[in-house]
Short mmCIF file of C-alpha atoms and ligand atoms in Angstrom, two decimals:
data_model
loop_
_atom_site.label_atom_id
_atom_site.label_comp_id
_atom_site.label_asym_id
_atom_site.label_seq_id
_atom_site.Cartn_x
_atom_site.Cartn_y
_atom_site.Cartn_z
CA MET R 1 110.91 132.89 126.25
CA SER R 2 112.48 135.50 124.47
CA PHE R 3 114.10 135.88 120.77
CA LYS R 4 116.97 138.55 120.12
CA ASN R 5 115.29 139.41 117.24
CA ALA R 6 112.27 141.85 117.67
CA TYR R 7 110.31 140.37 114.22
CA LEU R 8 110.66 136.96 115.51
CA GLN R 9 109.72 137.89 118.84
CA ARG R 10 106.34 139.87 117.95
CA VAL R 11 105.37 136.85 114.75
CA TYR R 12 105.24 134.54 118.55
CA ASP R 13 103.40 136.76 120.68
CA GLY R 14 100.88 137.67 118.68
CA VAL R 15 100.58 133.54 117.68
CA VAL R 16 99.93 133.52 121.39
CA ALA R 17 96.96 135.83 121.58
CA ARG R 18 95.45 135.01 118.69
CA ASN R 19 95.37 131.24 119.39
CA ALA R 20 94.72 130.94 123.21
CA GLY R 21 94.64 127.82 125.03
CA GLU R 22 96.84 125.89 121.79
CA PRO R 23 99.84 125.31 124.48
CA GLU R 24 100.77 122.45 121.56
CA PHE R 25 100.73 124.95 118.14
CA HIS R 26 102.41 127.26 120.16
CA GLN R 27 104.98 125.19 121.69
CA ALA R 28 105.37 123.82 117.76
CA VAL R 29 105.51 127.72 116.57
CA HIS R 30 108.53 128.25 119.09
CA GLU R 31 110.83 126.05 118.00
CA VAL R 32 110.70 127.03 114.53
CA LEU R 33 111.08 131.06 114.83
CA GLU R 34 113.70 130.38 117.37
CA SER R 35 115.83 128.59 114.90
CA LEU R 36 114.87 130.77 112.50
CA GLU R 37 116.57 133.82 113.89
CA PRO R 38 120.19 134.08 111.70
CA VAL R 39 117.73 133.37 108.53
CA CYS R 40 115.63 136.31 108.98
CA ASP R 41 118.71 138.75 110.94
CA ALA R 42 120.52 138.26 108.04
CA ASP R 43 117.17 138.74 105.04
CA PRO R 44 114.89 142.05 105.46
CA ARG R 45 112.27 140.68 102.84
CA TYR R 46 110.63 137.61 105.07
CA GLU R 47 109.84 140.87 107.72
CA LYS R 48 108.61 142.80 105.00
CA MET R 49 106.23 140.64 103.41
CA GLY R 50 105.45 139.08 106.39
CA VAL R 51 106.34 135.64 105.33
CA LEU R 52 106.46 134.36 108.65
CA GLU R 53 103.27 136.32 109.91
CA ARG R 54 101.20 134.09 106.70
CA LEU R 55 103.10 131.28 107.72
CA CYS R 56 101.58 130.26 111.17
CA GLU R 57 98.33 131.44 109.92
CA PRO R 58 96.87 128.17 108.66
CA GLU R 59 95.00 128.94 104.76
CA ARG R 60 91.65 127.51 106.32
CA VAL R 61 90.51 125.38 108.77
CA ILE R 62 87.48 123.58 108.90
CA TYR R 63 85.73 121.49 112.09
CA PHE R 64 82.62 120.23 111.41
CA ARG R 65 80.30 117.58 113.51
CA VAL R 66 80.81 113.83 112.47
CA PRO R 67 77.53 111.41 114.06
CA TRP R 68 77.19 107.81 113.66
CA VAL R 69 75.11 105.08 114.92
CA ASP R 70 76.76 102.70 117.44
CA ASP R 71 75.89 98.77 117.39
CA ASN R 72 73.57 99.59 120.00
CA GLY R 73 71.44 101.94 117.85
CA LYS R 74 72.26 104.85 120.00
CA VAL R 75 74.01 108.04 117.70
CA GLN R 76 77.56 109.31 118.47
CA VAL R 77 78.64 112.55 117.76
CA ASN R 78 82.73 113.27 117.52
CA ARG R 79 84.76 116.30 116.07
CA GLY R 80 86.79 116.08 113.24
CA PHE R 81 89.15 118.95 112.10
CA ARG R 82 91.56 119.65 108.78
CA VAL R 83 93.90 122.27 108.64
CA GLN R 84 94.96 123.07 105.60
CA PHE R 85 97.95 125.08 106.16
CA SER R 86 99.85 126.05 103.36
CA SER R 87 99.29 125.03 99.72
CA ALA R 88 102.48 126.95 98.43
CA ILE R 89 104.96 124.27 96.91
CA GLY R 90 102.15 121.69 96.34
CA PRO R 91 98.58 120.00 97.76
CA TYR R 92 97.43 120.58 100.96
CA LYS R 93 99.84 116.15 102.44
CA GLY R 94 99.00 115.20 106.04
CA GLY R 95 97.47 112.51 107.54
CA LEU R 96 94.64 111.76 110.10
CA ARG R 97 94.36 111.09 113.29
CA PHE R 98 91.68 109.29 115.18
CA HIS R 99 92.52 109.96 118.98
CA PRO R 100 90.70 111.34 122.27
CA SER R 101 93.01 113.79 122.62
CA VAL R 102 92.82 115.57 118.94
CA ASN R 103 91.93 118.95 119.57
CA GLN R 104 92.55 121.88 117.40
CA SER R 105 95.74 122.82 119.33
CA VAL R 106 97.59 119.37 118.21
CA ILE R 107 95.89 119.11 114.73
CA LYS R 108 97.18 122.90 114.41
CA PHE R 109 100.93 121.58 116.38
CA LEU R 110 100.68 119.00 113.55
CA GLY R 111 100.27 121.31 110.01
CA PHE R 112 102.34 123.17 111.45
CA GLU R 113 105.75 121.00 111.09
CA GLN R 114 104.33 119.59 108.28
CA ILE R 115 104.90 122.75 105.86
CA PHE R 116 109.02 122.57 107.62
CA LYS R 117 109.17 118.41 106.38
CA ASN R 118 107.56 117.80 103.45
CA SER R 119 109.43 121.05 101.75
CA LEU R 120 112.68 118.65 103.41
CA THR R 121 110.95 116.21 101.02
CA GLY R 122 112.42 117.90 98.03
CA LEU R 123 109.03 116.69 96.87
CA PRO R 124 106.01 119.19 95.38
CA ILE R 125 103.76 118.97 98.41
CA GLY R 126 102.14 121.76 100.75
CA ALA R 127 101.47 121.30 104.57
CA GLY R 128 98.01 119.63 106.32
CA LYS R 129 97.07 117.72 108.80
CA GLY R 130 93.45 115.96 109.50
CA GLY R 131 91.27 113.71 112.47
CA ALA R 132 88.91 113.44 115.04
CA ASP R 133 88.26 112.88 118.83
CA PHE R 134 87.32 109.88 118.08
CA ASP R 135 88.44 106.69 119.88
CA PRO R 136 89.09 103.27 118.20
CA LYS R 137 90.10 101.04 120.40
CA GLY R 138 87.58 98.99 120.91
CA LYS R 139 84.93 99.42 118.83
CA SER R 140 83.83 97.04 116.40
CA ASP R 141 84.80 96.97 112.39
CA GLY R 142 81.60 98.25 111.88
CA GLU R 143 81.51 100.91 114.45
CA VAL R 144 84.61 102.10 112.40
CA MET R 145 83.24 101.58 108.98
CA ARG R 146 80.16 104.00 110.21
CA PHE R 147 81.63 106.42 111.62
CA CYS R 148 84.54 106.92 108.26
CA GLN R 149 82.43 106.96 106.36
CA SER R 150 79.60 109.56 108.77
CA PHE R 151 83.80 112.01 108.54
CA MET R 152 84.83 111.35 104.94
CA THR R 153 81.33 112.76 103.71
CA GLU R 154 82.08 116.19 105.34
CA LEU R 155 85.31 115.65 104.60
CA SER R 156 85.31 114.66 101.00
CA LYS R 157 83.89 118.73 100.42
CA HIS R 158 87.15 119.33 101.20
CA ILE R 159 89.88 117.07 99.47
CA GLY R 160 91.14 116.09 96.10
CA GLU R 161 94.21 115.21 93.91
CA ASN R 162 95.17 118.13 93.41
CA THR R 163 93.69 120.22 96.45
CA ASP R 164 94.28 118.28 99.80
CA VAL R 165 95.62 114.63 100.12
CA PRO R 166 95.11 112.93 103.60
CA ALA R 167 96.54 110.07 104.91
CA GLY R 168 97.10 108.20 108.29
CA ASP R 169 98.46 108.50 111.14
CA ILE R 170 97.83 107.60 115.52
CA GLY R 171 94.19 105.41 115.40
CA VAL R 172 93.93 105.82 111.17
CA GLY R 173 95.90 102.17 110.25
CA SER R 174 95.04 99.93 106.64
CA ARG R 175 91.29 99.36 108.07
CA GLU R 176 90.30 103.28 108.42
CA ILE R 177 92.26 103.79 105.10
CA GLY R 178 90.02 101.34 103.00
CA PHE R 179 86.25 102.81 105.24
CA LEU R 180 87.24 105.94 104.13
CA TYR R 181 88.53 106.05 100.60
CA GLY R 182 85.48 103.93 99.48
CA GLN R 183 83.10 106.18 100.88
CA TYR R 184 85.24 109.11 99.05
CA LYS R 185 85.09 107.24 96.16
CA ARG R 186 81.02 106.33 96.31
CA LEU R 187 81.04 110.41 96.75
CA VAL R 188 82.94 111.87 93.94
CA ASN R 189 82.08 109.13 91.48
CA GLU R 190 86.73 109.06 90.48
CA PHE R 191 89.12 106.50 91.31
CA THR R 192 91.74 109.12 91.76
CA GLY R 193 94.44 109.10 94.69
CA ALA R 194 93.08 111.35 96.96
CA ILE R 195 94.31 110.00 100.11
CA THR R 196 97.08 107.82 100.62
CA GLY R 197 98.49 104.60 102.26
CA LYS R 198 95.75 102.75 100.35
CA GLY R 199 95.97 99.23 99.56
CA LEU R 200 97.79 97.65 97.46
CA ARG R 201 94.98 96.01 95.50
CA TYR R 202 93.34 100.58 95.08
CA GLY R 203 96.74 101.91 94.36
CA GLY R 204 98.75 101.71 97.44
CA SER R 205 102.67 102.25 96.91
CA LEU R 206 104.46 99.51 97.91
CA ALA R 207 107.04 100.76 100.94
CA ARG R 208 104.55 103.07 102.59
CA THR R 209 103.72 100.86 105.22
CA GLU R 210 107.20 100.93 106.26
CA ALA R 211 108.40 103.82 105.18
CA THR R 212 108.11 105.44 108.38
CA GLY R 213 110.03 103.62 110.66
CA TYR R 214 111.86 102.58 107.56
CA GLY R 215 113.13 106.47 106.43
CA LEU R 216 113.62 107.22 110.32
CA CYS R 217 116.19 104.15 110.51
CA TYR R 218 117.89 105.20 107.71
CA PHE R 219 118.03 109.44 108.81
CA THR R 220 119.35 107.91 111.60
CA GLU R 221 122.52 105.68 110.23
CA GLU R 222 123.40 108.16 108.13
CA MET R 223 123.27 110.89 111.00
CA LEU R 224 125.32 107.71 112.98
CA ASN R 225 127.97 107.57 110.42
CA ALA R 226 128.85 110.64 110.27
CA ASN R 227 129.36 110.65 113.50
CA GLY R 228 132.21 107.81 113.78
CA LYS R 229 128.61 105.50 114.54
CA SER R 230 126.38 103.15 113.67
CA PHE R 231 123.28 101.04 114.82
CA LYS R 232 125.10 97.83 114.36
CA GLY R 233 125.71 96.31 117.94
CA GLN R 234 123.63 98.92 119.88
CA ARG R 235 121.39 99.01 122.49
CA VAL R 236 118.12 100.67 121.34
CA ILE R 237 114.91 101.41 122.57
CA ILE R 238 111.94 102.28 120.73
CA SER R 239 108.36 103.49 122.40
CA GLY R 240 105.25 102.48 120.59
CA SER R 241 104.02 99.88 119.56
CA GLY R 242 102.32 100.89 116.28
CA ASN R 243 103.27 101.45 112.15
CA VAL R 244 106.03 104.12 112.61
CA ALA R 245 107.83 101.18 115.59
CA ILE R 246 107.26 98.40 114.15
CA TYR R 247 108.70 99.14 110.52
CA ALA R 248 111.69 100.84 112.60
CA HIS R 249 112.07 97.95 114.73
CA ILE R 250 112.33 95.92 111.30
CA LYS R 251 115.35 98.46 109.80
CA ALA R 252 117.40 99.07 112.85
CA THR R 253 117.79 95.18 113.73
CA GLU R 254 118.38 94.73 109.85
CA PHE R 255 120.74 97.38 110.73
CA GLY R 256 122.51 94.84 113.72
CA ALA R 257 120.82 96.77 116.43
CA LYS R 258 119.50 95.02 119.33
CA VAL R 259 115.82 96.73 120.44
CA VAL R 260 115.73 95.78 123.96
CA ALA R 261 112.01 97.63 124.94
CA MET R 262 108.98 98.95 123.08
CA SER R 263 105.34 100.37 124.59
CA ASP R 264 102.31 100.68 124.06
CA SER R 265 99.89 103.78 125.93
CA ASP R 266 99.32 101.37 129.00
CA GLY R 267 103.05 100.23 129.50
CA TYR R 268 106.10 98.58 128.59
CA ILE R 269 107.93 95.02 127.64
CA TYR R 270 111.26 95.22 128.03
CA ASP R 271 113.97 91.59 126.96
CA PRO R 272 117.73 92.66 127.86
CA ASN R 273 118.38 89.89 124.75
CA GLY R 274 115.84 91.14 122.12
CA ILE R 275 112.51 91.82 121.85
CA ASP R 276 110.44 89.27 118.93
CA ILE R 277 109.00 91.80 116.74
CA GLU R 278 106.64 88.85 115.36
CA THR R 279 105.21 88.38 118.33
CA VAL R 280 104.46 92.46 118.38
CA ARG R 281 103.09 92.35 114.95
CA GLU R 282 101.01 89.30 116.20
CA LEU R 283 99.57 91.16 118.73
CA LYS R 284 98.95 94.94 118.45
CA GLU R 285 99.31 94.55 114.25
CA LYS R 286 97.01 91.85 113.74
CA ASN R 287 94.42 91.99 116.63
CA ARG R 288 94.88 95.27 118.41
CA LYS R 289 95.45 93.85 121.45
CA ARG R 290 98.01 95.22 124.19
CA ILE R 291 101.73 94.43 124.80
CA SER R 292 101.35 93.85 128.14
CA GLU R 293 100.04 89.98 126.26
CA TYR R 294 103.57 90.06 125.02
CA VAL R 295 105.66 88.34 128.29
CA LYS R 296 102.37 85.36 127.83
CA TYR R 297 105.09 84.06 124.86
CA HIS R 298 108.70 85.24 126.34
CA SER R 299 110.13 84.41 129.61
CA GLY R 300 112.82 86.43 130.01
CA ALA R 301 110.98 89.72 129.58
CA THR R 302 109.29 91.56 131.97
CA TYR R 303 106.32 94.16 131.49
CA THR R 304 106.08 97.26 133.27
CA PRO R 305 102.33 99.46 133.96
CA GLY R 306 103.18 103.11 132.45
CA CYS R 307 104.71 104.97 129.49
CA SER R 308 107.80 106.83 130.66
CA GLY R 309 109.32 104.58 132.66
CA ILE R 310 110.70 103.05 129.74
CA TRP R 311 113.15 105.73 129.00
CA SER R 312 115.47 104.60 132.28
CA ILE R 313 116.19 101.53 130.54
CA PRO R 314 119.81 102.19 129.90
CA CYS R 315 120.56 101.90 126.01
CA ASP R 316 122.50 103.67 122.97
CA ILE R 317 120.25 105.08 120.70
CA ALA R 318 116.14 105.99 121.96
CA LEU R 319 113.70 106.07 119.34
CA PRO R 320 110.41 108.02 120.80
CA CYS R 321 107.76 106.25 117.79
CA ALA R 322 104.80 106.87 119.59
CA THR R 323 103.29 110.82 120.41
CA GLN R 324 104.06 114.40 121.29
CA ASN R 325 105.69 115.51 124.13
CA GLU R 326 106.52 111.93 125.84
CA ILE R 327 110.61 112.35 126.63
CA ASP R 328 110.29 115.82 129.26
CA GLU R 329 113.13 116.69 130.78
CA VAL R 330 113.26 114.10 133.68
CA SER R 331 113.14 111.25 130.88
CA ALA R 332 115.54 112.60 129.49
CA ALA R 333 118.39 113.47 131.84
CA LEU R 334 117.89 109.44 132.72
CA LEU R 335 118.80 108.23 128.87
CA ALA R 336 121.96 110.62 129.02
CA LYS R 337 122.81 109.60 132.99
CA ASN R 338 122.32 105.35 131.34
CA GLY R 339 124.63 106.22 128.80
CA CYS R 340 122.47 107.22 125.59
CA TYR R 341 124.17 109.71 123.14
CA CYS R 342 121.15 109.46 119.91
CA VAL R 343 117.87 110.55 120.05
CA SER R 344 115.90 110.03 115.94
CA GLU R 345 112.47 111.13 116.51
CA GLY R 346 109.37 108.54 114.96
CA ALA R 347 106.90 110.34 116.63
CA ASN R 348 105.69 114.29 116.11
CA MET R 349 107.07 116.65 118.43
CA PRO R 350 108.02 113.93 121.04
CA SER R 351 110.31 115.77 122.92
CA THR R 352 109.70 118.59 125.22
CA PRO R 353 111.69 121.46 124.48
CA GLU R 354 113.41 120.78 128.02
CA ALA R 355 114.00 117.50 127.01
CA ILE R 356 115.84 119.24 123.74
CA LYS R 357 118.17 121.75 125.15
CA VAL R 358 119.18 118.27 127.55
CA TYR R 359 120.11 116.62 124.78
CA PHE R 360 122.58 119.44 123.25
CA ALA R 361 123.28 120.36 126.98
CA ASN R 362 124.91 116.12 127.43
CA LYS R 363 126.00 116.76 123.24
CA MET R 364 123.66 113.48 122.25
CA LEU R 365 123.06 113.46 118.45
CA TYR R 366 119.35 114.77 117.68
CA GLY R 367 117.40 113.94 114.86
CA PRO R 368 114.59 115.88 115.13
CA ALA R 369 111.15 114.85 113.82
CA LYS R 370 110.27 116.98 110.65
CA ALA R 371 113.46 115.58 109.30
CA ALA R 372 113.79 111.81 110.46
CA ASN R 373 110.05 111.06 110.51
CA ALA R 374 109.40 112.14 106.46
CA GLY R 375 110.24 108.91 105.04
CA GLY R 376 106.77 108.82 105.49
CA VAL R 377 104.75 111.42 103.72
CA ALA R 378 107.94 111.33 100.53
CA THR R 379 106.22 107.74 100.15
CA SER R 380 102.90 109.05 100.23
CA ALA R 381 104.00 111.28 97.52
CA LEU R 382 106.03 108.41 95.78
CA GLU R 383 101.81 107.09 95.86
CA MET R 384 100.59 110.08 94.92
CA SER R 385 103.34 110.02 91.52
CA GLN R 386 102.17 106.18 91.15
CA ASN R 387 98.49 106.93 90.81
CA SER R 388 98.77 110.00 88.30
CA LEU R 389 100.74 107.89 85.97
CA ARG R 390 98.45 104.98 86.93
CA TYR R 391 101.02 102.98 87.42
CA SER R 392 103.00 100.91 89.97
CA TRP R 393 107.14 100.65 91.01
CA SER R 394 108.63 97.61 92.64
CA PHE R 395 109.02 97.85 96.64
CA GLU R 396 112.91 97.94 95.54
CA LYS R 397 112.77 101.21 93.79
CA VAL R 398 110.40 102.70 95.95
CA ASP R 399 112.56 101.45 98.67
CA HIS R 400 115.77 103.31 97.17
CA LYS R 401 114.32 106.56 96.48
CA LEU R 402 113.22 106.76 100.20
CA GLN R 403 117.01 105.81 100.98
CA ASP R 404 118.17 108.12 98.16
CA ILE R 405 115.10 111.23 100.13
CA MET R 406 116.70 110.60 103.25
CA LYS R 407 120.22 111.08 102.83
CA ASN R 408 119.28 114.31 101.00
CA ILE R 409 117.41 115.43 104.21
CA TYR R 410 120.08 114.32 106.40
CA ASN R 411 122.38 116.97 103.71
CA ALA R 412 120.03 119.60 103.16
CA ALA R 413 119.66 119.98 107.56
CA ALA R 414 123.11 119.60 108.25
CA ASP R 415 124.68 122.03 105.33
CA ALA R 416 121.95 124.89 106.23
CA ALA R 417 123.11 123.91 109.90
CA ALA R 418 126.62 124.71 109.15
CA LEU R 419 125.67 127.72 106.71
CA TYR R 420 124.22 129.73 109.51
CA GLY R 421 126.59 128.28 111.81
CA HIS R 422 125.24 126.16 113.55
CA GLU R 423 127.13 123.08 112.51
CA GLY R 424 125.82 119.90 114.06
CA ASN R 425 122.20 121.33 115.29
CA LEU R 426 119.99 119.32 112.83
CA MET R 427 117.07 121.18 114.67
CA ILE R 428 118.08 124.67 113.98
CA GLY R 429 119.22 122.93 110.26
CA ALA R 430 115.80 121.29 109.57
CA ASN R 431 114.15 124.53 109.86
CA ILE R 432 115.49 126.53 108.02
CA ALA R 433 116.17 124.02 105.06
CA GLY R 434 112.34 123.91 105.12
CA PHE R 435 111.60 127.27 105.51
CA LYS R 436 113.17 128.60 102.66
CA LYS R 437 111.92 126.95 100.29
CA VAL R 438 108.41 127.56 100.81
CA ALA R 439 109.54 131.15 102.06
CA SER R 440 110.71 131.60 98.38
CA ALA R 441 107.91 130.10 97.01
CA MET R 442 105.56 132.80 98.97
CA LEU R 443 108.34 135.38 97.65
CA ALA R 444 108.20 134.48 94.32
CA TYR R 445 103.95 134.41 94.58
CA GLY R 446 103.63 138.28 95.71
CA VAL R 447 100.76 138.78 98.98
CA ALA R 448 99.02 136.17 96.51
CA TYR R 449 97.39 134.80 100.21
P1 NDP F 501 100.46 104.08 115.55
O1 NDP F 501 98.29 104.06 116.05
O2 NDP F 501 100.09 102.97 114.60
O3 NDP F 501 101.09 103.26 116.61
C1 NDP F 501 100.87 104.82 117.98
C2 NDP F 501 101.10 104.36 118.59
O4 NDP F 501 101.82 105.23 119.92
C3 NDP F 501 100.37 102.69 119.54
O5 NDP F 501 101.78 101.62 120.00
C4 NDP F 501 99.94 103.63 120.85
O6 NDP F 501 99.90 102.61 122.10
C5 NDP F 501 100.90 104.73 121.35
N1 NDP F 501 100.46 106.06 122.02
C6 NDP F 501 99.83 106.80 120.80
N2 NDP F 501 98.81 107.34 121.93
C7 NDP F 501 99.80 107.69 123.05
C8 NDP F 501 99.61 108.64 124.32
N3 NDP F 501 99.30 108.97 124.38
N4 NDP F 501 100.65 108.39 124.85
C9 NDP F 501 101.23 106.86 125.08
N5 NDP F 501 101.55 106.60 124.29
C10 NDP F 501 100.73 106.68 122.93
O7 NDP F 501 100.34 105.28 115.11
P2 NDP F 501 101.49 105.62 114.17
O8 NDP F 501 102.69 104.50 114.20
O9 NDP F 501 101.60 105.63 112.46
O10 NDP F 501 102.07 107.32 114.51
C11 NDP F 501 102.90 107.39 115.74
C12 NDP F 501 104.16 107.96 116.03
O11 NDP F 501 104.42 108.31 114.45
C13 NDP F 501 102.62 109.53 115.64
O12 NDP F 501 103.49 110.60 116.56
C14 NDP F 501 102.71 109.93 114.49
O13 NDP F 501 102.10 111.64 114.28
C15 NDP F 501 103.92 109.92 113.66
N6 NDP F 501 104.12 109.86 112.61
C16 NDP F 501 103.79 108.85 111.79
C17 NDP F 501 103.70 108.64 110.37
C18 NDP F 501 103.15 107.26 109.68
O14 NDP F 501 103.21 107.75 108.60
N7 NDP F 501 102.33 106.78 110.42
C19 NDP F 501 105.02 109.43 109.51
C20 NDP F 501 105.20 110.45 110.41
C21 NDP F 501 105.16 110.32 111.72
P3 NDP F 501 98.14 101.86 121.99
O15 NDP F 501 98.44 100.73 120.96
O16 NDP F 501 97.99 101.89 123.21
O17 NDP F 501 97.32 102.90 121.31
O1 2IT F 502 103.18 113.04 110.45
C1 2IT F 502 103.22 112.42 109.24
O2 2IT F 502 104.33 112.43 108.47
C2 2IT F 502 102.21 111.25 108.32
N1 2IT F 502 100.94 111.32 109.54
C3 2IT F 502 102.20 111.16 107.34
C4 2IT F 502 101.33 111.48 106.15
C5 2IT F 502 101.40 111.51 105.31
O3 2IT F 502 100.59 112.44 103.98
O4 2IT F 502 101.67 110.69 104.37
#
């Protein structure tokens, strides 16, 4: 892991030394710093002003106890986090993740990525991320409510419509957002847009539910079109079967693709004739069941336990929409060998660095998460605008803005890549374009923080 630019090497070594035992955070920082070599080579101000040292250190990390009472009357304790990474261009903004794997490294990698993603949207949002090592799976609604209320009792001291605006992520969907917002409202005694992803009857935006999956497909279609291709007639694999995966399936299908496989954390389903999304929604969105049950309703489909096997299925386009590092070098090589020519990321950091090398070595089209999945947070920012206006826009209006934003993100990443001598490399382009806006605000402020 060595950088040609000595400044970047020093910053990276400092990050590793100060954040021991946080491999996901190191991984996310390494990728960005590597992309910024041509930018830092060309402009000495970033080093002089310590811009990268500042960007790699969160403005604030909040770490708190979350006690709650389970259905048996027993007290349980979880660990809550909110990492407020950067407020250079707007209030901290980013989701909350409830999953047993959540720890400080995971939340810091997600918060760090959010800086560049949120900048790419072109909207005035800073970056944050939070969550807890709480597993909503198998819990009753009452238990989830009591956990959310306890979590918000502490979090409410740190958020607000002009300060920090959380939203959903893995394990935090409409049910959890309802409990969290209800408690927030009660504690602060005001009705303001301090959370996004709210229900439509209490300040939510039309098209926010669909936005990440739809946005992923708008971005991917743009990338495909620029290379003389499209979703039409293509076989697509989508990992996961949660919020992002479901709406990616719907939009990819609308664009003429056939989604042949989907998964959850236990295993994957495969149907060469196409996965029926309404059955998946019934199982996963409505009833919180396992995807293995899909084969009860569709005899042409097969279920295989284990997640990583999904990448051995022949496809043209892969859309990882589950979790970090779900595609490793071996899975990437299998995708390439079986004819996959495009990987576009709905999940955050789903490809390991070795997997990304395989994509480039095989000249595959690669849509990096920061750019490709930015439609969710972009639409959250549109929800914030509507809340400030005390108004709501039609589905078509929000969806139209989302399409424009995803097109602009594609162009910004492609242009920055070309400008710095890496034409076609959207990972480098997205990192550079996202960085430059935030860095220029930081330079304008002097050493404000
Ligand atoms: P959901 O909780 O709705 O769905 C997550 C899906 O991924 C589920 O099918 C889940 O399986 C599966 N999954 C979760 N963890 C693992 C794991 N460790 N191994 C294998 N499968 C796993 O979350 P979202 O759809 O909202 O989020 C999916 C990804 O998209 C995440 O990486 C998230 O950070 C990213 N993202 C989400 C945005 C949003 O707006 N929601 C915006 C941008 C990115 P199971 O059902 O078994 O739990
Ligand atoms: O990773 C992400 O961008 C999200 N989970 C969405 C964040 C948001 O504030 O809508």
